PDB file of C-alpha atoms in Angstrom:
ATOM      1  CA  UNK A  22     -18.755  -6.290  -9.781  1.00 48.00           C
ATOM      2  CA  UNK A  23     -21.035  -3.706  -8.152  1.00 47.00           C
ATOM      3  CA  UNK A  24     -18.889  -3.682  -5.043  1.00 48.00           C
ATOM      4  CA  UNK A  25     -15.748  -3.355  -7.111  1.00 49.00           C
ATOM      5  CA  UNK A  26     -17.143  -0.245  -8.739  1.00 49.00           C
ATOM      6  CA  UNK A  27     -17.577   1.519  -5.388  1.00 55.00           C
ATOM      7  CA  UNK A  28     -14.616   3.835  -5.850  1.00 56.00           C
ATOM      8  CA  UNK A  29     -15.522   4.439  -9.491  1.00 53.00           C
ATOM      9  CA  UNK A  30     -18.692   6.173  -8.370  1.00 51.00           C
ATOM     10  CA  UNK A  31     -16.537   9.002  -7.044  1.00 50.00           C
ATOM     11  CA  UNK A  32     -14.839   9.612 -10.374  1.00 52.00           C
ATOM     12  CA  UNK A  33     -16.385  11.835 -13.056  1.00 43.00           C
ATOM     13  CA  UNK A  34     -15.920  10.962 -16.731  1.00 35.00           C
ATOM     14  CA  UNK A  35     -13.689  13.886 -17.737  1.00 36.00           C
ATOM     15  CA  UNK A  36     -10.857  14.243 -20.244  1.00 35.00           C
ATOM     16  CA  UNK A  37      -7.503  12.906 -19.077  1.00 32.00           C
ATOM     17  CA  UNK A  38      -4.299  14.887 -19.344  1.00 33.00           C
ATOM     18  CA  UNK A  39      -0.782  13.565 -18.875  1.00 32.00           C
ATOM     19  CA  UNK A  40       1.923  15.616 -17.197  1.00 33.00           C
ATOM     20  CA  UNK A  41       5.226  15.745 -19.022  1.00 31.00           C
ATOM     21  CA  UNK A  42       7.940  13.266 -18.001  1.00 33.00           C
ATOM     22  CA  UNK A  43      10.915  14.913 -16.315  1.00 33.00           C
ATOM     23  CA  UNK A  44      14.497  13.811 -16.650  1.00 33.00           C
ATOM     24  CA  UNK A  45      15.908  11.656 -13.859  1.00 35.00           C
ATOM     25  CA  UNK A  46      18.261  13.194 -11.303  1.00 36.00           C
ATOM     26  CA  UNK A  47      21.847  11.910 -11.372  1.00 33.00           C
ATOM     27  CA  UNK A  48      22.314   8.896  -9.062  1.00 34.00           C
ATOM     28  CA  UNK A  49      23.612   9.338  -5.540  1.00 39.00           C
ATOM     29  CA  UNK A  50      23.196   7.789  -2.118  1.00 37.00           C
ATOM     30  CA  UNK A  51      22.777   9.694   1.138  1.00 40.00           C
ATOM     31  CA  UNK A  52      21.054   9.196   4.453  1.00 40.00           C
ATOM     32  CA  UNK A  53      19.901  11.452   7.225  1.00 40.00           C
ATOM     33  CA  UNK A  54      20.281  11.406  10.999  1.00 40.00           C
ATOM     34  CA  UNK A  55      18.354   8.479  12.470  1.00 44.00           C
ATOM     35  CA  UNK A  56      18.539   9.764  16.047  1.00 43.00           C
ATOM     36  CA  UNK A  57      14.980  11.081  16.047  1.00 52.00           C
ATOM     37  CA  UNK A  58      13.488   7.870  14.628  1.00 76.00           C
ATOM     38  CA  UNK A  59      12.896   9.184  11.118  1.00 77.00           C
ATOM     39  CA  UNK A  60      15.155   9.973   8.216  1.00 95.00           C
ATOM     40  CA  UNK A  61      15.547   9.762   4.459  1.00 96.00           C
ATOM     41  CA  UNK A  62      17.595   7.813   1.972  1.00 97.00           C
ATOM     42  CA  UNK A  63      18.374   9.002  -1.529  1.00 97.00           C
ATOM     43  CA  UNK A  64      17.946   6.440  -4.282  1.00 96.00           C
ATOM     44  CA  UNK A  65      20.167   5.988  -7.307  1.00 94.00           C
ATOM     45  CA  UNK A  66      17.883   8.238  -9.403  1.00 95.00           C
ATOM     46  CA  UNK A  67      17.897  10.985  -6.782  1.00 96.00           C
ATOM     47  CA  UNK A  68      14.540  10.434  -5.112  1.00 97.00           C
ATOM     48  CA  UNK A  69      14.500  11.027  -1.376  1.00 98.00           C
ATOM     49  CA  UNK A  70      12.511   8.360   0.466  1.00 98.00           C
ATOM     50  CA  UNK A  71      11.251   9.302   3.920  1.00 98.00           C
ATOM     51  CA  UNK A  72      11.031   6.552   6.535  1.00 98.00           C
ATOM     52  CA  UNK A  73      10.348   5.981  10.231  1.00 98.00           C
ATOM     53  CA  UNK A  74      12.397   3.460  12.216  1.00 98.00           C
ATOM     54  CA  UNK A  75      11.347   2.914  15.819  1.00 97.00           C
ATOM     55  CA  UNK A  76      12.419   0.424  18.439  1.00 97.00           C
ATOM     56  CA  UNK A  77      14.404  -2.792  18.309  1.00 94.00           C
ATOM     57  CA  UNK A  78      13.774  -6.509  17.922  1.00 96.00           C
ATOM     58  CA  UNK A  79      12.528  -8.310  14.822  1.00 98.00           C
ATOM     59  CA  UNK A  80      11.774  -5.705  12.142  1.00 98.00           C
ATOM     60  CA  UNK A  81       8.332  -5.214  10.665  1.00 98.00           C
ATOM     61  CA  UNK A  82       8.224  -3.110   7.490  1.00 98.00           C
ATOM     62  CA  UNK A  83       4.857  -1.532   6.647  1.00 99.00           C
ATOM     63  CA  UNK A  84       3.939  -0.625   3.050  1.00 98.00           C
ATOM     64  CA  UNK A  85       1.037   1.839   2.664  1.00 98.00           C
ATOM     65  CA  UNK A  86      -1.722   2.097   0.082  1.00 98.00           C
ATOM     66  CA  UNK A  87      -2.443   4.722  -2.573  1.00 98.00           C
ATOM     67  CA  UNK A  88      -2.344   7.729  -2.229  1.00 98.00           C
ATOM     68  CA  UNK A  89      -1.399   7.681   1.445  1.00 98.00           C
ATOM     69  CA  UNK A  90       1.799   7.665   3.504  1.00 98.00           C
ATOM     70  CA  UNK A  91       3.484   5.813   6.338  1.00 98.00           C
ATOM     71  CA  UNK A  92       1.139   7.697   8.688  1.00 98.00           C
ATOM     72  CA  UNK A  93      -1.630   5.320   7.640  1.00 98.00           C
ATOM     73  CA  UNK A  94       0.063   2.686   9.816  1.00 98.00           C
ATOM     74  CA  UNK A  95      -0.086   4.668  13.093  1.00 98.00           C
ATOM     75  CA  UNK A  96      -2.342   2.132  14.816  1.00 98.00           C
ATOM     76  CA  UNK A  97      -0.049  -0.747  13.851  1.00 98.00           C
ATOM     77  CA  UNK A  98       3.278   1.020  14.433  1.00 98.00           C
ATOM     78  CA  UNK A  99       2.387   1.981  18.006  1.00 98.00           C
ATOM     79  CA  UNK A 100       0.900  -1.423  18.813  1.00 98.00           C
ATOM     80  CA  UNK A 101       3.829  -3.480  17.583  1.00 98.00           C
ATOM     81  CA  UNK A 102       6.392  -1.127  19.062  1.00 98.00           C
ATOM     82  CA  UNK A 103       4.805  -1.901  22.435  1.00 98.00           C
ATOM     83  CA  UNK A 104       4.983  -5.609  21.586  1.00 98.00           C
ATOM     84  CA  UNK A 105       8.777  -5.396  21.322  1.00 98.00           C
ATOM     85  CA  UNK A 106       9.205  -5.229  17.557  1.00 98.00           C
ATOM     86  CA  UNK A 107      11.257  -2.794  15.506  1.00 98.00           C
ATOM     87  CA  UNK A 108       8.718  -0.983  13.318  1.00 98.00           C
ATOM     88  CA  UNK A 109       9.625   0.656  10.022  1.00 98.00           C
ATOM     89  CA  UNK A 110       7.467   2.439   7.473  1.00 98.00           C
ATOM     90  CA  UNK A 111       8.332   4.567   4.476  1.00 98.00           C
ATOM     91  CA  UNK A 112       6.524   7.056   2.278  1.00 98.00           C
ATOM     92  CA  UNK A 113       6.538   5.592  -1.218  1.00 98.00           C
ATOM     93  CA  UNK A 114       8.163   7.852  -3.807  1.00 98.00           C
ATOM     94  CA  UNK A 115       5.721  10.535  -4.853  1.00 98.00           C
ATOM     95  CA  UNK A 116       3.755  10.080  -1.618  1.00 98.00           C
ATOM     96  CA  UNK A 117       3.855  11.789   1.775  1.00 98.00           C
ATOM     97  CA  UNK A 118       7.206  13.378   2.623  1.00 98.00           C
ATOM     98  CA  UNK A 119       9.164  11.612  -0.115  1.00 98.00           C
ATOM     99  CA  UNK A 120      10.165  13.309  -3.366  1.00 98.00           C
ATOM    100  CA  UNK A 121       7.242  14.165  -5.649  1.00 98.00           C
ATOM    101  CA  UNK A 122       8.746  12.188  -8.478  1.00 97.00           C
ATOM    102  CA  UNK A 123       7.787  12.575 -12.130  1.00 97.00           C
ATOM    103  CA  UNK A 124       9.408   9.253 -13.032  1.00 96.00           C
ATOM    104  CA  UNK A 125       9.826   5.814 -11.516  1.00 98.00           C
ATOM    105  CA  UNK A 126       6.232   5.620 -10.330  1.00 98.00           C
ATOM    106  CA  UNK A 127       5.819   1.907 -11.067  1.00 98.00           C
ATOM    107  CA  UNK A 128       6.216  -1.354  -9.192  1.00 98.00           C
ATOM    108  CA  UNK A 129       9.730  -2.335 -10.193  1.00 98.00           C
ATOM    109  CA  UNK A 130      11.079   0.995  -8.948  1.00 98.00           C
ATOM    110  CA  UNK A 131       8.896   0.932  -5.837  1.00 98.00           C
ATOM    111  CA  UNK A 132      10.362  -2.477  -4.968  1.00 98.00           C
ATOM    112  CA  UNK A 133      13.888  -1.296  -5.734  1.00 98.00           C
ATOM    113  CA  UNK A 134      13.365   1.653  -3.375  1.00 98.00           C
ATOM    114  CA  UNK A 135      12.370  -0.773  -0.625  1.00 98.00           C
ATOM    115  CA  UNK A 136      15.443  -2.886  -1.397  1.00 97.00           C
ATOM    116  CA  UNK A 137      17.607   0.213  -1.018  1.00 97.00           C
ATOM    117  CA  UNK A 138      15.971   0.992   2.319  1.00 98.00           C
ATOM    118  CA  UNK A 139      16.372  -2.603   3.543  1.00 97.00           C
ATOM    119  CA  UNK A 140      20.044  -2.557   2.572  1.00 96.00           C
ATOM    120  CA  UNK A 141      20.594   0.817   4.238  1.00 97.00           C
ATOM    121  CA  UNK A 142      19.046  -0.470   7.479  1.00 97.00           C
ATOM    122  CA  UNK A 143      20.675  -3.891   7.077  1.00 95.00           C
ATOM    123  CA  UNK A 144      17.347  -5.619   7.654  1.00 97.00           C
ATOM    124  CA  UNK A 145      17.379  -9.370   8.239  1.00 96.00           C
ATOM    125  CA  UNK A 146      14.528 -11.730   9.103  1.00 97.00           C
ATOM    126  CA  UNK A 147      12.039  -8.921   8.478  1.00 98.00           C
ATOM    127  CA  UNK A 148       8.270  -9.217   8.203  1.00 98.00           C
ATOM    128  CA  UNK A 149       6.781  -7.148   5.372  1.00 98.00           C
ATOM    129  CA  UNK A 150       3.170  -6.004   5.659  1.00 98.00           C
ATOM    130  CA  UNK A 151       1.428  -4.352   2.731  1.00 98.00           C
ATOM    131  CA  UNK A 152      -2.034  -2.821   2.392  1.00 98.00           C
ATOM    132  CA  UNK A 153      -3.718  -2.361  -0.989  1.00 98.00           C
ATOM    133  CA  UNK A 154      -1.077  -0.964  -3.391  1.00 98.00           C
ATOM    134  CA  UNK A 155       1.456  -1.674  -0.663  1.00 98.00           C
ATOM    135  CA  UNK A 156       0.507  -5.337  -0.916  1.00 98.00           C
ATOM    136  CA  UNK A 157       1.588  -5.297  -4.532  1.00 98.00           C
ATOM    137  CA  UNK A 158       4.816  -3.606  -3.503  1.00 98.00           C
ATOM    138  CA  UNK A 159       5.411  -6.351  -0.912  1.00 98.00           C
ATOM    139  CA  UNK A 160       4.793  -9.098  -3.463  1.00 98.00           C
ATOM    140  CA  UNK A 161       7.203  -7.584  -5.972  1.00 98.00           C
ATOM    141  CA  UNK A 162       9.856  -6.809  -3.327  1.00 98.00           C
ATOM    142  CA  UNK A 163       9.778 -10.226  -1.650  1.00 98.00           C
ATOM    143  CA  UNK A 164       9.852 -12.038  -5.006  1.00 98.00           C
ATOM    144  CA  UNK A 165      12.680  -9.961  -6.499  1.00 97.00           C
ATOM    145  CA  UNK A 166      14.752  -8.793  -3.527  1.00 96.00           C
ATOM    146  CA  UNK A 167      13.754 -10.832  -0.494  1.00 90.00           C
ATOM    147  CA  UNK A 168      16.434 -13.533  -0.551  1.00 87.00           C
ATOM    148  CA  UNK A 169      19.523 -13.992   1.644  1.00 86.00           C
ATOM    149  CA  UNK A 170      17.478 -14.127   4.824  1.00 91.00           C
ATOM    150  CA  UNK A 171      16.123 -10.602   4.468  1.00 95.00           C
ATOM    151  CA  UNK A 172      12.455 -11.676   4.664  1.00 98.00           C
ATOM    152  CA  UNK A 173      10.904 -14.046   7.220  1.00 98.00           C
ATOM    153  CA  UNK A 174       7.199 -13.597   6.481  1.00 98.00           C
ATOM    154  CA  UNK A 175       4.807 -11.354   4.570  1.00 98.00           C
ATOM    155  CA  UNK A 176       1.238 -10.128   4.943  1.00 98.00           C
ATOM    156  CA  UNK A 177      -1.094  -8.884   2.211  1.00 99.00           C
ATOM    157  CA  UNK A 178      -4.045  -6.847   3.531  1.00 98.00           C
ATOM    158  CA  UNK A 179      -6.807  -5.794   1.144  1.00 98.00           C
ATOM    159  CA  UNK A 180      -4.062  -6.130  -1.444  1.00 98.00           C
ATOM    160  CA  UNK A 181      -4.211  -5.684  -5.216  1.00 98.00           C
ATOM    161  CA  UNK A 182      -2.461  -8.925  -6.363  1.00 98.00           C
ATOM    162  CA  UNK A 183      -2.726 -10.859  -8.577  1.00 98.00           C
ATOM    163  CA  UNK A 184      -4.070  -8.079 -10.887  1.00 98.00           C
ATOM    164  CA  UNK A 185      -7.012  -5.697 -10.638  1.00 97.00           C
ATOM    165  CA  UNK A 186      -7.568  -4.982 -14.339  1.00 97.00           C
ATOM    166  CA  UNK A 187      -9.984  -7.049 -16.387  1.00 97.00           C
ATOM    167  CA  UNK A 188      -8.084  -8.895 -19.112  1.00 95.00           C
ATOM    168  CA  UNK A 189      -8.589 -12.022 -21.184  1.00 94.00           C
ATOM    169  CA  UNK A 190      -6.621 -13.928 -18.542  1.00 93.00           C
ATOM    170  CA  UNK A 191      -8.433 -12.152 -15.680  1.00 96.00           C
ATOM    171  CA  UNK A 192     -12.091 -11.902 -16.719  1.00 95.00           C
ATOM    172  CA  UNK A 193     -13.253 -11.113 -13.186  1.00 95.00           C
ATOM    173  CA  UNK A 194     -11.231  -7.908 -12.986  1.00 96.00           C
ATOM    174  CA  UNK A 195     -12.424  -4.329 -13.205  1.00 96.00           C
ATOM    175  CA  UNK A 196     -12.685  -2.701 -16.662  1.00 97.00           C
ATOM    176  CA  UNK A 197     -10.137  -0.083 -17.699  1.00 98.00           C
ATOM    177  CA  UNK A 198     -12.914   2.535 -17.671  1.00 97.00           C
ATOM    178  CA  UNK A 199     -12.990   2.343 -13.864  1.00 96.00           C
ATOM    179  CA  UNK A 200      -9.350   3.362 -13.596  1.00 97.00           C
ATOM    180  CA  UNK A 201      -9.716   5.947 -16.367  1.00 98.00           C
ATOM    181  CA  UNK A 202     -12.405   7.431 -14.133  1.00 97.00           C
ATOM    182  CA  UNK A 203      -9.957   7.622 -11.231  1.00 97.00           C
ATOM    183  CA  UNK A 204      -7.454   9.462 -13.403  1.00 98.00           C
ATOM    184  CA  UNK A 205     -10.098  11.857 -14.689  1.00 98.00           C
ATOM    185  CA  UNK A 206     -11.330  12.679 -11.201  1.00 98.00           C
ATOM    186  CA  UNK A 207      -7.776  13.245  -9.950  1.00 98.00           C
ATOM    187  CA  UNK A 208      -7.028  15.651 -12.786  1.00 98.00           C
ATOM    188  CA  UNK A 209     -10.338  17.492 -12.480  1.00 98.00           C
ATOM    189  CA  UNK A 210     -10.299  18.074  -8.705  1.00 98.00           C
ATOM    190  CA  UNK A 211      -7.841  16.000  -6.698  1.00 98.00           C
ATOM    191  CA  UNK A 212      -8.809  17.651  -3.412  1.00 98.00           C
ATOM    192  CA  UNK A 213     -12.474  16.744  -3.816  1.00 98.00           C
ATOM    193  CA  UNK A 214     -11.704  13.230  -5.056  1.00 98.00           C
ATOM    194  CA  UNK A 215      -9.468  12.667  -2.039  1.00 98.00           C
ATOM    195  CA  UNK A 216     -12.357  13.645   0.209  1.00 98.00           C
ATOM    196  CA  UNK A 217     -14.982  11.521  -1.523  1.00 98.00           C
ATOM    197  CA  UNK A 218     -12.962   8.286  -1.424  1.00 98.00           C
ATOM    198  CA  UNK A 219     -12.529   8.070   2.382  1.00 98.00           C
ATOM    199  CA  UNK A 220     -15.967   9.569   3.046  1.00 98.00           C
ATOM    200  CA  UNK A 221     -17.484   6.768   0.984  1.00 98.00           C
ATOM    201  CA  UNK A 222     -16.189   3.333  -0.027  1.00 98.00           C
ATOM    202  CA  UNK A 223     -12.664   3.208   1.438  1.00 98.00           C
ATOM    203  CA  UNK A 224     -13.811   2.786   5.042  1.00 98.00           C
ATOM    204  CA  UNK A 225     -17.333   1.606   4.260  1.00 98.00           C
ATOM    205  CA  UNK A 226     -18.721   4.898   5.523  1.00 98.00           C
ATOM    206  CA  UNK A 227     -21.271   4.756   2.693  1.00 98.00           C
ATOM    207  CA  UNK A 228     -22.879   1.658   4.245  1.00 98.00           C
ATOM    208  CA  UNK A 229     -26.113   1.903   6.254  1.00 96.00           C
ATOM    209  CA  UNK A 230     -25.365   2.075   9.948  1.00 94.00           C
ATOM    210  CA  UNK A 231     -21.670   2.849   9.497  1.00 96.00           C
ATOM    211  CA  UNK A 232     -20.004   4.732  12.337  1.00 95.00           C
ATOM    212  CA  UNK A 233     -18.430   7.611  10.401  1.00 98.00           C
ATOM    213  CA  UNK A 234     -15.279   9.274  11.732  1.00 98.00           C
ATOM    214  CA  UNK A 235     -14.673  12.741  10.348  1.00 98.00           C
ATOM    215  CA  UNK A 236     -11.152  12.646  11.754  1.00 98.00           C
ATOM    216  CA  UNK A 237     -10.334   9.499   9.787  1.00 98.00           C
ATOM    217  CA  UNK A 238     -11.693  11.096   6.614  1.00 98.00           C
ATOM    218  CA  UNK A 239      -9.639  14.257   7.153  1.00 98.00           C
ATOM    219  CA  UNK A 240      -6.504  12.272   7.952  1.00 98.00           C
ATOM    220  CA  UNK A 241      -6.867  10.333   4.685  1.00 98.00           C
ATOM    221  CA  UNK A 242      -7.292  13.635   2.823  1.00 98.00           C
ATOM    222  CA  UNK A 243      -4.265  15.128   4.621  1.00 98.00           C
ATOM    223  CA  UNK A 244      -2.038  12.217   3.668  1.00 98.00           C
ATOM    224  CA  UNK A 245      -3.216  12.184   0.065  1.00 98.00           C
ATOM    225  CA  UNK A 246      -2.730  15.887  -0.489  1.00 98.00           C
ATOM    226  CA  UNK A 247       0.849  15.711   0.862  1.00 98.00           C
ATOM    227  CA  UNK A 248       1.878  13.669  -2.171  1.00 98.00           C
ATOM    228  CA  UNK A 249       2.466  14.617  -5.787  1.00 98.00           C
ATOM    229  CA  UNK A 250      -0.342  14.672  -8.351  1.00 98.00           C
ATOM    230  CA  UNK A 251       1.857  13.233 -11.114  1.00 98.00           C
ATOM    231  CA  UNK A 252       3.053  10.345  -8.957  1.00 98.00           C
ATOM    232  CA  UNK A 253      -0.488   9.630  -7.785  1.00 98.00           C
ATOM    233  CA  UNK A 254      -1.726   9.703 -11.381  1.00 98.00           C
ATOM    234  CA  UNK A 255       0.956   7.255 -12.497  1.00 98.00           C
ATOM    235  CA  UNK A 256       0.389   4.988  -9.514  1.00 98.00           C
ATOM    236  CA  UNK A 257      -3.174   4.268 -10.649  1.00 98.00           C
ATOM    237  CA  UNK A 258      -1.688   2.359 -13.574  1.00 98.00           C
ATOM    238  CA  UNK A 259       0.823   0.684 -11.266  1.00 98.00           C
ATOM    239  CA  UNK A 260      -1.762  -0.662  -8.849  1.00 98.00           C
ATOM    240  CA  UNK A 261      -4.383  -1.594 -11.434  1.00 98.00           C
ATOM    241  CA  UNK A 262      -2.412  -3.015 -14.365  1.00 98.00           C
ATOM    242  CA  UNK A 263       0.626  -4.683 -12.775  1.00 98.00           C
ATOM    243  CA  UNK A 264       0.357  -8.480 -12.926  1.00 98.00           C
ATOM    244  CA  UNK A 265       1.787 -10.032  -9.751  1.00 98.00           C
ATOM    245  CA  UNK A 266       1.028 -13.634 -10.697  1.00 98.00           C
ATOM    246  CA  UNK A 267       4.645 -14.685 -11.119  1.00 98.00           C
ATOM    247  CA  UNK A 268       5.685 -12.750  -8.016  1.00 98.00           C
ATOM    248  CA  UNK A 269       3.192 -14.653  -5.884  1.00 98.00           C
ATOM    249  CA  UNK A 270       4.348 -17.966  -7.312  1.00 98.00           C
ATOM    250  CA  UNK A 271       7.987 -17.119  -6.555  1.00 98.00           C
ATOM    251  CA  UNK A 272       7.517 -16.261  -2.868  1.00 98.00           C
ATOM    252  CA  UNK A 273       8.858 -18.996  -0.581  1.00 97.00           C
ATOM    253  CA  UNK A 274       8.117 -17.539   2.860  1.00 98.00           C
ATOM    254  CA  UNK A 275       4.806 -17.846   4.755  1.00 98.00           C
ATOM    255  CA  UNK A 276       2.253 -15.251   3.664  1.00 98.00           C
ATOM    256  CA  UNK A 277      -0.935 -14.271   5.473  1.00 98.00           C
ATOM    257  CA  UNK A 278      -3.623 -12.900   3.153  1.00 98.00           C
ATOM    258  CA  UNK A 279      -6.201 -10.773   5.028  1.00 98.00           C
ATOM    259  CA  UNK A 280      -9.245  -9.294   3.302  1.00 98.00           C
ATOM    260  CA  UNK A 281     -12.620  -7.857   4.241  1.00 98.00           C
ATOM    261  CA  UNK A 282     -15.493  -9.389   2.303  1.00 98.00           C
ATOM    262  CA  UNK A 283     -17.104  -5.943   2.005  1.00 98.00           C
ATOM    263  CA  UNK A 284     -14.008  -4.388   0.426  1.00 98.00           C
ATOM    264  CA  UNK A 285     -15.422  -1.960  -2.157  1.00 97.00           C
ATOM    265  CA  UNK A 286     -12.008  -0.851  -3.438  1.00 98.00           C
ATOM    266  CA  UNK A 287     -10.260  -4.184  -4.090  1.00 98.00           C
ATOM    267  CA  UNK A 288     -12.996  -6.815  -4.504  1.00 97.00           C
ATOM    268  CA  UNK A 289     -12.064  -9.993  -2.651  1.00 98.00           C
ATOM    269  CA  UNK A 290     -13.145 -12.410  -5.377  1.00 97.00           C
ATOM    270  CA  UNK A 291     -10.552 -11.143  -7.829  1.00 97.00           C
ATOM    271  CA  UNK A 292      -7.737 -10.540  -5.342  1.00 98.00           C
ATOM    272  CA  UNK A 293      -7.304 -12.471  -2.095  1.00 98.00           C
ATOM    273  CA  UNK A 294      -9.255 -15.527  -3.203  1.00 98.00           C
ATOM    274  CA  UNK A 295      -7.012 -15.861  -6.257  1.00 98.00           C
ATOM    275  CA  UNK A 296      -3.750 -14.726  -4.648  1.00 98.00           C
ATOM    276  CA  UNK A 297      -3.761 -17.353  -1.899  1.00 98.00           C
ATOM    277  CA  UNK A 298      -3.969 -20.117  -4.510  1.00 98.00           C
ATOM    278  CA  UNK A 299      -0.747 -18.891  -6.141  1.00 98.00           C
ATOM    279  CA  UNK A 300       1.286 -18.758  -2.937  1.00 98.00           C
ATOM    280  CA  UNK A 301       3.379 -21.739  -1.857  1.00 98.00           C
ATOM    281  CA  UNK A 302       2.774 -21.029   1.842  1.00 98.00           C
ATOM    282  CA  UNK A 303      -0.317 -18.856   1.831  1.00 98.00           C
ATOM    283  CA  UNK A 304      -3.014 -18.616   4.509  1.00 98.00           C
ATOM    284  CA  UNK A 305      -6.278 -16.747   3.914  1.00 98.00           C
ATOM    285  CA  UNK A 306      -8.264 -14.951   6.613  1.00 98.00           C
ATOM    286  CA  UNK A 307     -11.530 -13.318   5.553  1.00 98.00           C
ATOM    287  CA  UNK A 308     -13.243 -10.673   7.677  1.00 98.00           C
ATOM    288  CA  UNK A 309     -17.006 -10.637   7.345  1.00 98.00           C
ATOM    289  CA  UNK A 310     -18.421  -7.199   6.625  1.00 97.00           C
ATOM    290  CA  UNK A 311     -15.132  -5.334   7.002  1.00 98.00           C
ATOM    291  CA  UNK A 312     -14.057  -2.583   4.557  1.00 98.00           C
ATOM    292  CA  UNK A 313     -10.886  -1.868   2.614  1.00 98.00           C
ATOM    293  CA  UNK A 314      -9.541   0.386   5.372  1.00 98.00           C
ATOM    294  CA  UNK A 315     -10.071  -2.179   8.131  1.00 98.00           C
ATOM    295  CA  UNK A 316      -6.571  -1.640   9.598  1.00 98.00           C
ATOM    296  CA  UNK A 317      -7.858   1.750  10.739  1.00 98.00           C
ATOM    297  CA  UNK A 318     -11.524   1.064  11.453  1.00 98.00           C
ATOM    298  CA  UNK A 319     -10.913  -2.305  13.114  1.00 98.00           C
ATOM    299  CA  UNK A 320      -7.321  -2.147  14.373  1.00 98.00           C
ATOM    300  CA  UNK A 321      -8.492  -3.915  17.533  1.00 98.00           C
ATOM    301  CA  UNK A 322      -9.333  -6.948  15.394  1.00 98.00           C
ATOM    302  CA  UNK A 323      -6.505  -6.817  12.856  1.00 98.00           C
ATOM    303  CA  UNK A 324      -3.560  -6.183  15.191  1.00 98.00           C
ATOM    304  CA  UNK A 325      -3.977  -9.288  17.390  1.00 98.00           C
ATOM    305  CA  UNK A 326      -4.366 -11.457  14.281  1.00 98.00           C
ATOM    306  CA  UNK A 327      -1.166 -10.004  12.854  1.00 98.00           C
ATOM    307  CA  UNK A 328       0.624 -10.632  16.153  1.00 98.00           C
ATOM    308  CA  UNK A 329      -0.495 -14.247  16.202  1.00 98.00           C
ATOM    309  CA  UNK A 330       0.878 -14.748  12.681  1.00 98.00           C
ATOM    310  CA  UNK A 331       4.142 -13.037  13.514  1.00 98.00           C
ATOM    311  CA  UNK A 332       4.653 -15.291  16.521  1.00 97.00           C
ATOM    312  CA  UNK A 333       3.566 -18.516  14.823  1.00 94.00           C
TER     313      UNK A 333
END
């Protein structure tokens, strides 16, 4: 439990305020020019979703964590592009360069946005890779929208499923007060909170002997501050309270579950170790001593393992 409270230490116990819900934009569908390798689609409720689409070959779709953007996958996008894959990553609604939405900031809509992107790009036989909150998005998308040959495999990295919140059915989860603390810290001083998280538990930079990268910390902060405060606030509920149990049970494709055993953000005992038991074709790979942000700090370890799974 102490490890799971790592991020909570950055959040002050302050009053929480809710931003008002805005009306949804009338539905429409548009797309931008793909010639430069990035573009946007417009969802049925009017949100513009930014995405990158590089290369050719079997598609890999990367789903980022909270409160980041597709830029968090730079080390993987460049690596797998060189390996001959088509690499795709989007900024979740409310994050990065996508619309700073006041509504739809929950898992069903996140998954529907991915389904719209997959349909727009006509993706078949794709591999979906999700980190943290993005792992929940992958689970929901593959379970609800991944049929008809659209999905070949999936990967969950430091991912939130089955459910982070402590409940009667999930006694090992984190108490609601932890996530209330996140919300309070975001409202009180989002800029400072988004510095403290990467400087501390996200990358394990708070551990003795850690090799701290100021550039990595600043890049995390940059990505976080690009997004919308309301969407980020709402997403805390989405990543902490969504129960992915039935999603995991419904997935029929092979799934690789990767998790660092020193993950201070999503404790392994109440995530990966439970998730793999619910998957029909799940494989667990545990990384001793690695942090939540291991795709960045240890890309040299993670990327070859991903490649081996993709080619298996």
